[in-house]
CSV table of C-alpha atoms and ligand atoms in Angstrom, one decimal:
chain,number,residue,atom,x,y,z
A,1,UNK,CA,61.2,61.5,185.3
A,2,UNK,CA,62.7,64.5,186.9
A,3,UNK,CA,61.7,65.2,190.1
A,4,UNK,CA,61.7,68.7,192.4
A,5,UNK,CA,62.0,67.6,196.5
A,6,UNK,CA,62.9,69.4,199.7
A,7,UNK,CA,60.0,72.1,198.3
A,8,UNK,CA,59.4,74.5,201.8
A,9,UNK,CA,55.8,75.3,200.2
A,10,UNK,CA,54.1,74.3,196.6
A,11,UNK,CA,51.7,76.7,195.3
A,12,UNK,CA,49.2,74.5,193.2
A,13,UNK,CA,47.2,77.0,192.1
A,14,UNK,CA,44.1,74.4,190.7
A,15,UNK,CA,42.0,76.4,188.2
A,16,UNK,CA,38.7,75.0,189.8
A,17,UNK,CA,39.7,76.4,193.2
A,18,UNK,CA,37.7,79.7,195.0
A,19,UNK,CA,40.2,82.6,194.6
A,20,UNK,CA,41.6,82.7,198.1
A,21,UNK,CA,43.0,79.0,198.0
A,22,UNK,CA,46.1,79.0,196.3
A,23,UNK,CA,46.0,75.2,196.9
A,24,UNK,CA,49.3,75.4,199.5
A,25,UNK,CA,51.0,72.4,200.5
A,26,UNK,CA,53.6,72.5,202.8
A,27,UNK,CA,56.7,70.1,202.4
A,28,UNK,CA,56.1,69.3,198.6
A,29,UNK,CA,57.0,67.5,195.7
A,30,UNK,CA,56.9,67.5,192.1
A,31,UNK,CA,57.7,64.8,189.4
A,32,UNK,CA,57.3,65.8,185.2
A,33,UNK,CA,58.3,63.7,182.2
A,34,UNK,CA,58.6,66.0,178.5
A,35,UNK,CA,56.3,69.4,179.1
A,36,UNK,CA,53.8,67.7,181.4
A,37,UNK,CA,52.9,68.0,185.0
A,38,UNK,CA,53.0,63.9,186.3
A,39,UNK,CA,52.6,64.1,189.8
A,40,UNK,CA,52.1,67.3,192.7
A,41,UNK,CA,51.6,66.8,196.3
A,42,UNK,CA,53.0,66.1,199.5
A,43,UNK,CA,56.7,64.7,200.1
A,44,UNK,CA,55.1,62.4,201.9
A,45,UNK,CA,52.4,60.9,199.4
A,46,UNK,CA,55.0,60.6,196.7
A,47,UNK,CA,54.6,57.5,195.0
A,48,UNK,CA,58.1,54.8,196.1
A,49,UNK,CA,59.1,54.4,192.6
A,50,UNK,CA,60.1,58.0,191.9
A,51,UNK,CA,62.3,57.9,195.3
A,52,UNK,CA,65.3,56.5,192.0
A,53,UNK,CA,64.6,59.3,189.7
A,54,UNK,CA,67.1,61.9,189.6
A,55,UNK,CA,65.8,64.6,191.9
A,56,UNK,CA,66.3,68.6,192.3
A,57,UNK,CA,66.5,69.6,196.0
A,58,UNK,CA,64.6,72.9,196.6
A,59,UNK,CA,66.9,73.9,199.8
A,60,UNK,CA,63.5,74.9,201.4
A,61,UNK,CA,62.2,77.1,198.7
A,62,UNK,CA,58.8,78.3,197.2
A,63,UNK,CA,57.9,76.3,194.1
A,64,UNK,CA,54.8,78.5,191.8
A,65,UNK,CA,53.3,77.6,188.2
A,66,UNK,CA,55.1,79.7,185.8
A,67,UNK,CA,53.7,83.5,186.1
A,68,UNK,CA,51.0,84.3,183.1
A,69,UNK,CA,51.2,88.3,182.0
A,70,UNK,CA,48.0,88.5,180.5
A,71,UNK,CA,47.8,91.9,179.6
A,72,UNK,CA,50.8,93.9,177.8
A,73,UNK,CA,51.8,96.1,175.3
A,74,UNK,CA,54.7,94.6,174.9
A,75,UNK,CA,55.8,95.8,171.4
A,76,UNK,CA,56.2,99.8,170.7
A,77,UNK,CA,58.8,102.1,169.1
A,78,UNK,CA,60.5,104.7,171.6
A,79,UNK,CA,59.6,105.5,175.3
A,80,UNK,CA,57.7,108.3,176.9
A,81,UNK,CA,60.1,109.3,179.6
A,82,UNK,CA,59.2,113.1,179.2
A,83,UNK,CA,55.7,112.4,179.5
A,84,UNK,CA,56.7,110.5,183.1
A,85,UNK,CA,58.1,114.0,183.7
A,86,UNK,CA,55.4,116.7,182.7
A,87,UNK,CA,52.8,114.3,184.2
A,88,UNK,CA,54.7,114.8,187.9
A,89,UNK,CA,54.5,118.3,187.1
A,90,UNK,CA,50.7,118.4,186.9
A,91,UNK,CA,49.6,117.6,183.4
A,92,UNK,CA,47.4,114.5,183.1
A,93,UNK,CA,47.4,111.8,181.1
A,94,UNK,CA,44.7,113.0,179.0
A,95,UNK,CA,45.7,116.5,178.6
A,96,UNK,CA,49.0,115.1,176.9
A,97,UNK,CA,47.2,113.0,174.8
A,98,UNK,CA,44.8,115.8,174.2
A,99,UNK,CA,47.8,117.8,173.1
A,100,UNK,CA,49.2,114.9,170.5
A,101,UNK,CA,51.4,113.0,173.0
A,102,UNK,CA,50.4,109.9,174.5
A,103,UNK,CA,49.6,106.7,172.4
A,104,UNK,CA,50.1,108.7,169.1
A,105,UNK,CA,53.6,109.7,169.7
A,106,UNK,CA,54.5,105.9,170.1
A,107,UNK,CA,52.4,105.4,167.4
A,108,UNK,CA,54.5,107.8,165.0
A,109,UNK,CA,57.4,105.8,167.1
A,110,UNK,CA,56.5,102.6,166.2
A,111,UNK,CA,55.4,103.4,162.5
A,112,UNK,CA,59.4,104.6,162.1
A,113,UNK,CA,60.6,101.5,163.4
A,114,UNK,CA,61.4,98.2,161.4
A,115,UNK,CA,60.0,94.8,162.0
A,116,UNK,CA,63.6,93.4,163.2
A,117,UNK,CA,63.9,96.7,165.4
A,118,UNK,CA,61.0,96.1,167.3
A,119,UNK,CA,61.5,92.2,167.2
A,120,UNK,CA,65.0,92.9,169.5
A,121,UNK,CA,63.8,95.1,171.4
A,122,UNK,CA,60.4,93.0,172.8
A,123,UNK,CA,62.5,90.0,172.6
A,124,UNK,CA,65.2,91.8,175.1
A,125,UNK,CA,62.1,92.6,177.4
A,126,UNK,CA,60.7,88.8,176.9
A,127,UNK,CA,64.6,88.0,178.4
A,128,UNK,CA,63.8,90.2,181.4
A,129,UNK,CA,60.4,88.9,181.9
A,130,UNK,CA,61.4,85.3,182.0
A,131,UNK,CA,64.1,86.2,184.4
A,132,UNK,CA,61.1,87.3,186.9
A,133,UNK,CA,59.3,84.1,186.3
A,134,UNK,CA,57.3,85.0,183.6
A,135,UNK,CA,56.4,82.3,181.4
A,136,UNK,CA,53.3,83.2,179.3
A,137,UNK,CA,52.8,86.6,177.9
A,138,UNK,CA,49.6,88.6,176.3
A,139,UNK,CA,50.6,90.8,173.8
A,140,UNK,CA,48.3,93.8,172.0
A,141,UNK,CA,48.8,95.6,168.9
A,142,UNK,CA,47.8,99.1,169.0
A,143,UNK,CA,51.1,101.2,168.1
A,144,UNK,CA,50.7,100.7,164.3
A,145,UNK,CA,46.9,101.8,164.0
A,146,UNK,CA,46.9,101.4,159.7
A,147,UNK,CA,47.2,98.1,158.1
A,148,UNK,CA,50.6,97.7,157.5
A,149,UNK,CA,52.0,98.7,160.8
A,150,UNK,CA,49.3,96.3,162.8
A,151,UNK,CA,49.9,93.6,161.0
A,152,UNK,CA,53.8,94.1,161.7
A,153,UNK,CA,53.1,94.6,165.3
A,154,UNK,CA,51.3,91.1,165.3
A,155,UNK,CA,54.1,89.4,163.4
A,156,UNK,CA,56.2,90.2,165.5
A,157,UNK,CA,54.4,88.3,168.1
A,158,UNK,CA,54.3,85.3,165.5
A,159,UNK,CA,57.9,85.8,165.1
A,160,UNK,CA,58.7,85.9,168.5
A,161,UNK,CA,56.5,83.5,169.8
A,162,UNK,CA,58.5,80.3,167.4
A,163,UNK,CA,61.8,81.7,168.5
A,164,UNK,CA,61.4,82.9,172.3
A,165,UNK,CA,60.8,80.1,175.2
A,166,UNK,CA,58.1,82.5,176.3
A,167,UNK,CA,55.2,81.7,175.3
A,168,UNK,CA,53.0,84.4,173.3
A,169,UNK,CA,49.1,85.1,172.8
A,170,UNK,CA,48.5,88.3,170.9
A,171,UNK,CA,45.2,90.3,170.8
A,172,UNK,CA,44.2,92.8,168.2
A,173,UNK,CA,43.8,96.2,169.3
A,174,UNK,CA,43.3,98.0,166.1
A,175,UNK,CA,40.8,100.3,168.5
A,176,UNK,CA,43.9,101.7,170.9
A,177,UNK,CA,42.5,105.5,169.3
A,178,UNK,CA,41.5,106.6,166.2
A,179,UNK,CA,44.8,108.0,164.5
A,180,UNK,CA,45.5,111.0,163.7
A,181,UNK,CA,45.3,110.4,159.9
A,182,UNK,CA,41.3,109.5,160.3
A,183,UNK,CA,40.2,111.9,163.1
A,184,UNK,CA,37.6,113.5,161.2
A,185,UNK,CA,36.1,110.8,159.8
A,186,UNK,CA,36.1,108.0,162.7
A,187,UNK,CA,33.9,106.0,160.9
A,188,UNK,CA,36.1,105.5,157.8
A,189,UNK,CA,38.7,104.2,160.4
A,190,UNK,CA,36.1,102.1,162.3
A,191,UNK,CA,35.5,100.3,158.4
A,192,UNK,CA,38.7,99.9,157.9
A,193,UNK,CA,39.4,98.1,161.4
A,194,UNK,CA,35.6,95.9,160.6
A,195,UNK,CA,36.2,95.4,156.8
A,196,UNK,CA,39.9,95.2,156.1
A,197,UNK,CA,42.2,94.8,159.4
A,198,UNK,CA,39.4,91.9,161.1
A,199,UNK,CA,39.3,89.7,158.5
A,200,UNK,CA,43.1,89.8,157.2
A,201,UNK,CA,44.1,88.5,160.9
A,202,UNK,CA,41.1,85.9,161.2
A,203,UNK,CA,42.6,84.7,158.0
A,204,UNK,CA,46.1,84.6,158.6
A,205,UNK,CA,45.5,83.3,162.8
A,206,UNK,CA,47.2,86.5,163.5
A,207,UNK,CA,45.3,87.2,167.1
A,208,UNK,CA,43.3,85.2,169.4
A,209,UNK,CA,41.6,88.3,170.8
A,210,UNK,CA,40.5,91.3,169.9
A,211,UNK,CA,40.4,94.3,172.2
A,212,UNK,CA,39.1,97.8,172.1
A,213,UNK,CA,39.8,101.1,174.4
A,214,UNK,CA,36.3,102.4,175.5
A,215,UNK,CA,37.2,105.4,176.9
A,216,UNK,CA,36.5,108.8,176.6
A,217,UNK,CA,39.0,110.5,173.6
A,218,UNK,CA,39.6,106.6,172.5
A,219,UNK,CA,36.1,104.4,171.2
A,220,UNK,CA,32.7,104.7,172.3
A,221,UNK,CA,30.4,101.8,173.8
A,222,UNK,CA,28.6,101.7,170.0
A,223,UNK,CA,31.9,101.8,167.9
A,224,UNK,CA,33.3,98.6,170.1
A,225,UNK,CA,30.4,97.3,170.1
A,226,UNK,CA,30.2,97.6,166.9
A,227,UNK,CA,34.0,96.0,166.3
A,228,UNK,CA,33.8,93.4,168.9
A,229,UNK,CA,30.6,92.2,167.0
A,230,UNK,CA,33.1,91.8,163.7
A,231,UNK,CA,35.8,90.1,165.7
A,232,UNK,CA,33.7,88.0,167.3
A,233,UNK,CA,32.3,87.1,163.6
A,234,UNK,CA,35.7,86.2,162.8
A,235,UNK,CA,36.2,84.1,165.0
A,236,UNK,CA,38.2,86.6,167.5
A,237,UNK,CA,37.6,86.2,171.5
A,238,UNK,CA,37.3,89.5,173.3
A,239,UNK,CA,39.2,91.5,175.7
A,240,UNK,CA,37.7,95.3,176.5
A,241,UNK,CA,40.0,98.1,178.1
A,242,UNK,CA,36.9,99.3,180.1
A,243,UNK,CA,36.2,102.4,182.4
A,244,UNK,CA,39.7,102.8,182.9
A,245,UNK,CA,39.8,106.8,183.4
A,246,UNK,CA,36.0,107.2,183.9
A,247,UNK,CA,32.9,105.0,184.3
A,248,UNK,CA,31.7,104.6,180.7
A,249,UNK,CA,30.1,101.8,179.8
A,250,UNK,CA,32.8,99.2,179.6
A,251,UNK,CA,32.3,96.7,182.0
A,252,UNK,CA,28.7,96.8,181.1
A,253,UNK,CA,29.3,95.6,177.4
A,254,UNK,CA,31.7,93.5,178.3
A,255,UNK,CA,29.1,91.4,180.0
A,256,UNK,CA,26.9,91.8,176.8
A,257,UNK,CA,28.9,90.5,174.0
A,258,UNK,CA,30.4,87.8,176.6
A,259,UNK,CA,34.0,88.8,176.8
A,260,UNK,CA,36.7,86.7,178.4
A,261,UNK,CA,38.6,89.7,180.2
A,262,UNK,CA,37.4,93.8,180.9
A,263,UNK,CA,40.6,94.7,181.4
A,264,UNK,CA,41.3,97.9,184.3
A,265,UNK,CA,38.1,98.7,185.8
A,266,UNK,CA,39.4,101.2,188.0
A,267,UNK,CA,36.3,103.1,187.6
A,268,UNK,CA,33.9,100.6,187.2
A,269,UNK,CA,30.7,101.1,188.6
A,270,UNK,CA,28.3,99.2,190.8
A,271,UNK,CA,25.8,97.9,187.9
A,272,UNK,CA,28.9,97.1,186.2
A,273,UNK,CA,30.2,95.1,188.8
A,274,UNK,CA,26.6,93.1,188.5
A,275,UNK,CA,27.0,92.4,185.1
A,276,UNK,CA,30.7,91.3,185.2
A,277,UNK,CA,29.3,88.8,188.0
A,278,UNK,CA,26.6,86.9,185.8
A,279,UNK,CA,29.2,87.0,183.0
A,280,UNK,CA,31.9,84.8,183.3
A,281,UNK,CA,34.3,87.4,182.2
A,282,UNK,CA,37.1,87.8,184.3
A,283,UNK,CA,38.5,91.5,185.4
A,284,UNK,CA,41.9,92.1,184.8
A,285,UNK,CA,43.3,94.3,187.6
A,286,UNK,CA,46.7,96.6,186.5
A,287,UNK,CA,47.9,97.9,189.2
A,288,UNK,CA,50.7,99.5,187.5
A,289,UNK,CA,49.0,101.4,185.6
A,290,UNK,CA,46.7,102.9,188.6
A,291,UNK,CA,50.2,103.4,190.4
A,292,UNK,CA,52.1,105.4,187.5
A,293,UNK,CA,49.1,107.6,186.4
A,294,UNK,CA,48.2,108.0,190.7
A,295,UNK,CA,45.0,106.8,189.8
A,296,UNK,CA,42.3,104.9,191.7
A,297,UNK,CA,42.8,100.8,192.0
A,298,UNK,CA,40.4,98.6,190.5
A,299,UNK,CA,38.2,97.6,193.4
A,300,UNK,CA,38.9,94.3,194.0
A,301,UNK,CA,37.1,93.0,197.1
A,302,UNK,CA,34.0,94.4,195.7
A,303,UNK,CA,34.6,92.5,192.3
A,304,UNK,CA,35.5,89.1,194.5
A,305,UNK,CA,32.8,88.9,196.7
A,306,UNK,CA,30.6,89.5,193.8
A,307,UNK,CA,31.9,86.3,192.3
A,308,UNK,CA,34.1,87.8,190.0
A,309,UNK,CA,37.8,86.4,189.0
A,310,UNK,CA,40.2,89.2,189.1
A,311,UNK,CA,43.6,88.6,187.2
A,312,UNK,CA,46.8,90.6,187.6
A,313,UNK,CA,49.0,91.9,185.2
A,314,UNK,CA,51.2,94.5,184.3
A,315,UNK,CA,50.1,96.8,181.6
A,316,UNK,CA,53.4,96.9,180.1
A,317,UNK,CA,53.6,100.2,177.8
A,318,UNK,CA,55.8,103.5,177.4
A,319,UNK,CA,52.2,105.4,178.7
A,320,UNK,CA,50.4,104.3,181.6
A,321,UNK,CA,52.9,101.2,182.8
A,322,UNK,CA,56.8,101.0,181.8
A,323,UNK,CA,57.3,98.4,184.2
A,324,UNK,CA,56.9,94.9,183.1
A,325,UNK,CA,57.9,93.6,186.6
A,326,UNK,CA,54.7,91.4,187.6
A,327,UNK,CA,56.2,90.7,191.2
A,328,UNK,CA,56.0,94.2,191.9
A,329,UNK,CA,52.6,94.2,190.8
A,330,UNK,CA,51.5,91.8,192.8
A,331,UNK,CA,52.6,93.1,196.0
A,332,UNK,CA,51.0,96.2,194.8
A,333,UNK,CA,47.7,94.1,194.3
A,334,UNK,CA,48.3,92.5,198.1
A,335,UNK,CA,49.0,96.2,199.1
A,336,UNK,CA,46.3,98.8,197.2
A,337,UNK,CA,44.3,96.4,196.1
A,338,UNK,CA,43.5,95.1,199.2
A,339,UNK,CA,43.7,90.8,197.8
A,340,UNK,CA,45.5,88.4,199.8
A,341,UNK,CA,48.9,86.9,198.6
A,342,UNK,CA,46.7,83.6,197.7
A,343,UNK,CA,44.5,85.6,195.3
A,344,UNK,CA,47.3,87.7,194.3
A,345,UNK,CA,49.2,84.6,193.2
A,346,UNK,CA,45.9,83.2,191.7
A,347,UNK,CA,45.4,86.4,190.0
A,348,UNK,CA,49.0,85.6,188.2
A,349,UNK,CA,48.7,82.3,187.4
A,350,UNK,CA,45.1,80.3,187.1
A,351,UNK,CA,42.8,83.4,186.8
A,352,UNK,CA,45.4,84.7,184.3
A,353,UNK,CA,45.5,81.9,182.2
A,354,UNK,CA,41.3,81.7,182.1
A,355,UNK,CA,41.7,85.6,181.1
A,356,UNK,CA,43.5,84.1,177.5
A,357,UNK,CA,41.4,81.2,177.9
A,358,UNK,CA,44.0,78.6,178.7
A,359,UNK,CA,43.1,77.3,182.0
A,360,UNK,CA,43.1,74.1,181.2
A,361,UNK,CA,46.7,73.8,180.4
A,362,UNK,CA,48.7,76.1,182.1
A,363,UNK,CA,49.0,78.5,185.4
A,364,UNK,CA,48.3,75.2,188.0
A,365,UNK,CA,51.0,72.6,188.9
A,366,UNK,CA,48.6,69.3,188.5
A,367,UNK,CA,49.2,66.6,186.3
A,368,UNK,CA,48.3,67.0,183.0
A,369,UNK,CA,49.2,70.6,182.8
A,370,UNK,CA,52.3,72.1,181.1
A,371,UNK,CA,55.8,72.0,183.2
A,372,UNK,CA,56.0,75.7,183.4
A,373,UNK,CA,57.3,76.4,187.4
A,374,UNK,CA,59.6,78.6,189.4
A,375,UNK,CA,61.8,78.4,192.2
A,376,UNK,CA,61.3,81.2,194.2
A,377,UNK,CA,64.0,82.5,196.8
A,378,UNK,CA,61.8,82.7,199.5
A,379,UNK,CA,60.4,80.4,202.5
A,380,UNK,CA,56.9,81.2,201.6
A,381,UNK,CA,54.2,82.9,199.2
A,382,UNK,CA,53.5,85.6,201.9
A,383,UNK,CA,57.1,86.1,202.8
A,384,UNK,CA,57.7,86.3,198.5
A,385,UNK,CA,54.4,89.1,198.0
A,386,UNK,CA,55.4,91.0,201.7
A,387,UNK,CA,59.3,91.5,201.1
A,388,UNK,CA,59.5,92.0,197.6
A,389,UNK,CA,63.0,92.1,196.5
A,390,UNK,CA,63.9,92.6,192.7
A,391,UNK,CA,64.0,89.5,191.5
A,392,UNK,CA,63.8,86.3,193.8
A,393,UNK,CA,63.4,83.9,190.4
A,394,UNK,CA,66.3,81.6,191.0
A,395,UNK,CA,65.1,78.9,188.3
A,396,UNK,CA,62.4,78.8,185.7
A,397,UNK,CA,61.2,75.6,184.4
A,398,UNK,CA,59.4,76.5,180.7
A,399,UNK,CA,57.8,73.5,178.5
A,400,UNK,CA,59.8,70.7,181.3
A,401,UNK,CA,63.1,72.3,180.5
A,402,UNK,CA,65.0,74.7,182.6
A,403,UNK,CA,65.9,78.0,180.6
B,1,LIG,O1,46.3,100.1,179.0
B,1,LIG,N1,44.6,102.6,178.1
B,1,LIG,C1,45.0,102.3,177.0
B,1,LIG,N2,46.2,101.7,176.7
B,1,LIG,C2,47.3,101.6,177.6
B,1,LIG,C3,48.1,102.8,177.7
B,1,LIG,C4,48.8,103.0,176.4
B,1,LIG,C5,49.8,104.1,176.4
B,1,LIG,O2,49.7,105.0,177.1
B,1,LIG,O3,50.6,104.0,175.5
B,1,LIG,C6,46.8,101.2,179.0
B,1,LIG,O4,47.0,101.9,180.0
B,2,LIG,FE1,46.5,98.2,178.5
């Protein structure tokens, strides 16, 4: 039974804690046999017996569960570099999309691109990701937006998912916008998403979720409704991009139809914020996203002390979030978001894992739950989220081997 000692500080991260307790324990160790968590606690508690097992010394170091990115895009064609550009100079995100750019240029992107294309390319990102400490990844469609290209997008997340030590959950999001092709008849494409796209994934256990962009120029409240229903039919969970630009309705029918995750929030309002809390639905908070397109931040304290879990994640896309470095977005959650490194590290780990509904097997170091952990080169959580240098990941333990 391998054994981690000398740990300066062990982030626990138990999934039935309140936000703000990271479960800390100073001067820790941890013991795993296989994939699975045996034993996490004080040095000192450490049962004799494991004192003969061969042991990893820690040199003083930060020990966290693996970091859970539940909200990505991780697989397009192209970038958007230019966009990055004219959006400095003044135009808005909308007005380029308006104007054809935006998601439909990487959707033209993606189309061109072949399966095996986009396979290297994610998997290259999936390398970087698990560099950072990055063990669990959500990943949405959306780029393909017509049968053929979805379903490529999502097999590449089955693809990817057998052959990468990352793990993979993929989400449906057939309702990114209405492409071009169908623009004046959103309803044919809003069929073809309910009566074609829905049931060939249920069927083939393509995607756990299903999400849908409710947003002004993407889906209205009725149209998601009106997929998320279908989804949910299917047996589909669901996810909602909600009142991401503008305060429309999101959050609100997210709390109706029982999603696990409204996603952004940044302009959520107060009723919303009173559904979300009788919900159960956790808010995932992107501060990447806010930060690229010098938006407003999701407004977290209001969303805690209402009761409400709030994740963090990256947003990873060639739009709104080409990083897909979730260290920096926590510090940006500590920073603009105004959580404490404790939730921030909850928000990457526990509260992640219960926004893909997996809570009860990974993002906590207790026994029982998979051996997904990092060494972090740092003293201490605070000191990790307050210096933030590019990558303090020395060693990533995925599935109880290190990778
Ligand atoms: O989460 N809001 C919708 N989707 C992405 C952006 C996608 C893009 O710009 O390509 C987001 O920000
Ligand atoms: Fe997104």
């Amino acid at each position: 039974m391998p054994i981690l000692r000398n740990i300066a500080q062990l982030a626990t991260c138990p999934s039935g804690n309140p936000q703000e307790d990271a479960g800390l324990i100073d001067n820790a160790a941890v013991a795993w046999t296989g994939d699975t968590i045996r034993w996490a606690g004080p040095a000192g508690d450490m049962p004799p017996e494991y004192n003969s097992e061969p042991a990893i010394d820690c040199e003083r170091r930060l020990v966290i569960p693996g970091l859970i990115d539940c909200h990505t895009h991780l697989c397009f064609g192209g970038w958007r570099a230019d966009e990055f550009a004219q959006r400095i100079a003044g135009a808005s995100y909308q007005e380029i999309a308006a104007a054809g750019g935006g998601i439909s240029s990487t959707v033209t992107a993606t189309r061109a691109a072949s399966l095996g294309e986009l396979r290297r390319k994610a998997s290259l990102t999936l390398d970087a990701m698990l560099r950072l400490g990055v063990t669990t990844v959500e990943c949405k469609s959306g780029y393909g937006l017509d049968t053929a290209n979805e379903l490529k997008l999502l097999e590449v997340y089955r693809l990817l998912n057998q052959a990468h030590p990352v793990d993979l959950v993929a989400t449906f999001l057939g309702a990114h916008v209405v492409p071009a092709e169908h623009r004046n008849l959103r309803a044919r494409y809003v069929g073809l998403l309910c009566d074609e796209l829905i049931p060939a994934i249920a069927r083939e256990g393509l995607a756990q979720f299903c999400d849908a962009f409710v947003e002004n120029g993407a889906f209205t409240v009725a149209e998601a409704r009106r997929i998320l229903s279908r989804a949910a039919e299917y047996g589909l969970q669901i996810k909602i991009h909600a009142d991401q630009l503008s305060d429309f309705g999101g959050a609100l029918l997210a709390a109706e139809l029982g999603a696990v995750s409204a996603e952004h929030l940044e302009y959520i309002s107060k009723e919303g914020i009173e559904a979300l809390a009788g919900s159960g639905t956790v808010a995932v908070s992107l501060p990447l996203a806010s930060f690229y397109l010098g938006e407003a931040y999701l407004p977290a304290r209001e969303l805690l002390t209402a009761g409400v879990p709030v994740a963090v994640a990256t947003d990873f896309n060639p739009g709104s979030a080409p990083s897909f470095h979730l260290p920096l977005a926590m510090t940006m959650a500590c920073v603009n978001q105004h959580m404490t490194p404790q939730e921030v590290l909850n928000g990457a780990t526990t509260v992640a894992a219960r926004a893909i509904s997996a809570s009860d097997r990974i993002g906590s170091l207790l026994p029982g739950y998979k051996a997904d952990l990092v060494i972090v080169d740092m003293p201490s959580l605070n000191q990790w989220l307050y210096q933030f240098v590019p990558n303090a990941c020395i060693k990533v333990l995925k599935n109880g081997l290190w990778v």
